[in-house]
mmCIF file of C-alpha atoms in Angstrom:
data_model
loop_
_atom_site.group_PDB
_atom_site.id
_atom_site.type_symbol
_atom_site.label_atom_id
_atom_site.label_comp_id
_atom_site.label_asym_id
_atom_site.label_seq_id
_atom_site.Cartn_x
_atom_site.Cartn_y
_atom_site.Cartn_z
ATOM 1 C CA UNK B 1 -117.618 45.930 85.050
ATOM 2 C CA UNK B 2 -118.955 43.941 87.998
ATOM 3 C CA UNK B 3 -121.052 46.406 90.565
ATOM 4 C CA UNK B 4 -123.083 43.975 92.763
ATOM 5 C CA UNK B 5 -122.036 43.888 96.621
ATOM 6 C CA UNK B 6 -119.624 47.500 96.069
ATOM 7 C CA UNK B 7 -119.761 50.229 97.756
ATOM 8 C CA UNK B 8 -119.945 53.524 95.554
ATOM 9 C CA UNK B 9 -116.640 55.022 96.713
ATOM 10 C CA UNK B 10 -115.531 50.924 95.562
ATOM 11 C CA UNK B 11 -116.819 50.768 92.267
ATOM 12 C CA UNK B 12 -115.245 54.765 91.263
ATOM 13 C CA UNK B 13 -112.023 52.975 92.470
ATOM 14 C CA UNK B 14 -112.044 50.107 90.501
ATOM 15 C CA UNK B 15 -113.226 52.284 87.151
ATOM 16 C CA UNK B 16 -110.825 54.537 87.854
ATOM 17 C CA UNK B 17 -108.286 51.787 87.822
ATOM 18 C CA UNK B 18 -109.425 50.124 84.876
ATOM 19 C CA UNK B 19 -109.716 53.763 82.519
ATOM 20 C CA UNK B 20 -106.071 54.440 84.218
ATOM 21 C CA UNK B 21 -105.089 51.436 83.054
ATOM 22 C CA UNK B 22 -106.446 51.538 79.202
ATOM 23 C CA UNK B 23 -107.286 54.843 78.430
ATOM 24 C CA UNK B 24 -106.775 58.088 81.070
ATOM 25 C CA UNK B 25 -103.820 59.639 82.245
ATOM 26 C CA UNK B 26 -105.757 60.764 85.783
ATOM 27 C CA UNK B 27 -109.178 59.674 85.463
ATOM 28 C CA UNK B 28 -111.605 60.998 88.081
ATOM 29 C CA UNK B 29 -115.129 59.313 88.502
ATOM 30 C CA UNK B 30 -117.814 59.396 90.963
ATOM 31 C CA UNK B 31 -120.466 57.219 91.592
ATOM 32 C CA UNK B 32 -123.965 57.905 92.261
ATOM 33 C CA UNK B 33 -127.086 55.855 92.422
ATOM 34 C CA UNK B 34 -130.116 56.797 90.734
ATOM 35 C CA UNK B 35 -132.410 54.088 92.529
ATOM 36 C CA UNK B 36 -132.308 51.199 94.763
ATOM 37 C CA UNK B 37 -134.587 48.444 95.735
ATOM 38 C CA UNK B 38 -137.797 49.006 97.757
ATOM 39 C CA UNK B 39 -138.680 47.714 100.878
ATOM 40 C CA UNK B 40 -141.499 46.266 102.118
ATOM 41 C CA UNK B 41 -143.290 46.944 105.582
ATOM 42 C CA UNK B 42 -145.994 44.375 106.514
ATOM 43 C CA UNK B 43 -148.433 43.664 109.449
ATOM 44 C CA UNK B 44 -149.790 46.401 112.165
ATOM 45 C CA UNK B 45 -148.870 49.892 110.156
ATOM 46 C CA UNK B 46 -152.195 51.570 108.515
ATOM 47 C CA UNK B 47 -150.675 51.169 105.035
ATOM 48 C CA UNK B 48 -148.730 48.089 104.233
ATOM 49 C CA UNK B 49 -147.114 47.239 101.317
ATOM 50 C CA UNK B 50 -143.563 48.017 98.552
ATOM 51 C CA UNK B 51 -142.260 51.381 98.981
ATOM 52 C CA UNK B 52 -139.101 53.444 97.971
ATOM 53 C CA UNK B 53 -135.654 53.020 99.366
ATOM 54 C CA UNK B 54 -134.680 56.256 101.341
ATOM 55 C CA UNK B 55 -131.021 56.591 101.893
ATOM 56 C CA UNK B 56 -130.387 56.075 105.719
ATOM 57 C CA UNK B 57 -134.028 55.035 106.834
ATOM 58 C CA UNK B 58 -134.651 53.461 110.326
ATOM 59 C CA UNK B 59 -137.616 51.391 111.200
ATOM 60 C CA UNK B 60 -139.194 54.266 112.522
ATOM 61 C CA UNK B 61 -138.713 55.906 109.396
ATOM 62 C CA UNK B 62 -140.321 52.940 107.286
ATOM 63 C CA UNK B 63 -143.566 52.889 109.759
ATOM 64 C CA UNK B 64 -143.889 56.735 108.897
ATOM 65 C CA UNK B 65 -143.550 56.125 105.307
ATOM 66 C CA UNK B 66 -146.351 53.196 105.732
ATOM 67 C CA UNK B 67 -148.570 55.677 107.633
ATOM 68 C CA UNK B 68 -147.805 54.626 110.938
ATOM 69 C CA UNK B 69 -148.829 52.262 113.297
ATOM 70 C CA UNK B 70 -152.495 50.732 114.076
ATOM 71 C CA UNK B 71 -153.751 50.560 117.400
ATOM 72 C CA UNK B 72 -152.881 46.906 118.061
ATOM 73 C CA UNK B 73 -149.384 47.111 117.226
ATOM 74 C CA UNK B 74 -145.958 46.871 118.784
ATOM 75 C CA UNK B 75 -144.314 49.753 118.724
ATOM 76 C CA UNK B 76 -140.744 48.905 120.490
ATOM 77 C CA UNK B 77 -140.076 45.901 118.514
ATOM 78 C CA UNK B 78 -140.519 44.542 114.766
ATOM 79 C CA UNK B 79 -139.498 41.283 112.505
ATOM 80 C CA UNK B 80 -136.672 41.959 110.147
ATOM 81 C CA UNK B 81 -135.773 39.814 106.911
ATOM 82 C CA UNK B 82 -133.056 40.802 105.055
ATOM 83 C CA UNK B 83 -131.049 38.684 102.130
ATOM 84 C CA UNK B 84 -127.542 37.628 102.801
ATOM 85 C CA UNK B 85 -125.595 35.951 100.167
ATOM 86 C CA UNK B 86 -128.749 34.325 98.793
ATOM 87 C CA UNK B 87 -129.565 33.144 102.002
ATOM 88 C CA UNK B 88 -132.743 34.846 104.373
ATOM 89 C CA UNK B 89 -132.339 35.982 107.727
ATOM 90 C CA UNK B 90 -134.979 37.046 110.391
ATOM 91 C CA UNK B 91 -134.552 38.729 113.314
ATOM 92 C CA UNK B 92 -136.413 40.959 116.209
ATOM 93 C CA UNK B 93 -134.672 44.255 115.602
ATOM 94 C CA UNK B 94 -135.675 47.723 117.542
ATOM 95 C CA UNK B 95 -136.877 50.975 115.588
ATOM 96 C CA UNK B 96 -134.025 52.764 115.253
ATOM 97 C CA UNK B 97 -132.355 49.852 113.583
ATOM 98 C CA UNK B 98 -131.342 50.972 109.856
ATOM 99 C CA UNK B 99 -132.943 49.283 106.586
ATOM 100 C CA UNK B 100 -131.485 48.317 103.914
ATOM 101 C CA UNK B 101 -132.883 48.192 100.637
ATOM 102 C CA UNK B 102 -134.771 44.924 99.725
ATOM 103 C CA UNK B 103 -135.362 44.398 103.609
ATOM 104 C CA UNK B 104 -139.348 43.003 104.631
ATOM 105 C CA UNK B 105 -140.557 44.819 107.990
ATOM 106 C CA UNK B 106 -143.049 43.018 109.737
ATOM 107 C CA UNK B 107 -145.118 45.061 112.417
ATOM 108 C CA UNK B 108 -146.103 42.468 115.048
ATOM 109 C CA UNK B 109 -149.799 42.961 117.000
ATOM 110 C CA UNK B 110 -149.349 43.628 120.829
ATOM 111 C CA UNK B 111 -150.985 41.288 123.308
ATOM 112 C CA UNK B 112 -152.900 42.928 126.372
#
């Protein structure tokens, strides 16, 4: 069964469907996943590089888990890419803004 671009609570839906269907009277499933993809935080943060997927991490969140900022960096706004469909996107986002796993953060330098 196909599990690319569902949601968890999706995916136990359609399985449950499908065992209903074949096999199970009532069939209960849950979904849970074991990993995702890392993300990747770039530029102005002490340590820059692939990292873990947390489950609901911000920006701000990502910069801890890269050590933090250096002292040339801005700190209200950063450079977003994210995947859609096969197709990358970049956009000035601000630090509470969620990630998503697979997303590149780019810490831009300040100017004086």
């Amino acid at each position: 069964m196909r599990a690319r671009g569902l949601s968890t609570t999706q995916l136990a839906l359609d399985i449950e469907a499908e065992l209903r269907r074949k096999y199970i009277k009532d069939p209960k499933v849950s979904i849970e996943v074991e990993a995702y993809r890392p993300f990747f935080i770039l530029g102005e943060v002490r340590k820059p590089g692939q990292y873990p997927y947390v489950n609901a991490m911000t920006v701000e969140a990502a910069v801890a888990i890269g050590e933090g900022y250096t002292e040339r960096a801005r700190k209200r706004m950063v450079r977003l890419t994210r995947r859609f469909g096969g197709v990358s996107s970049t956009v000035m986002v601000p630090t509470d803004y969620p990630v998503q796993p697979g997303d590149t953060i780019y810490v831009l330098e300040r100017f004086f």
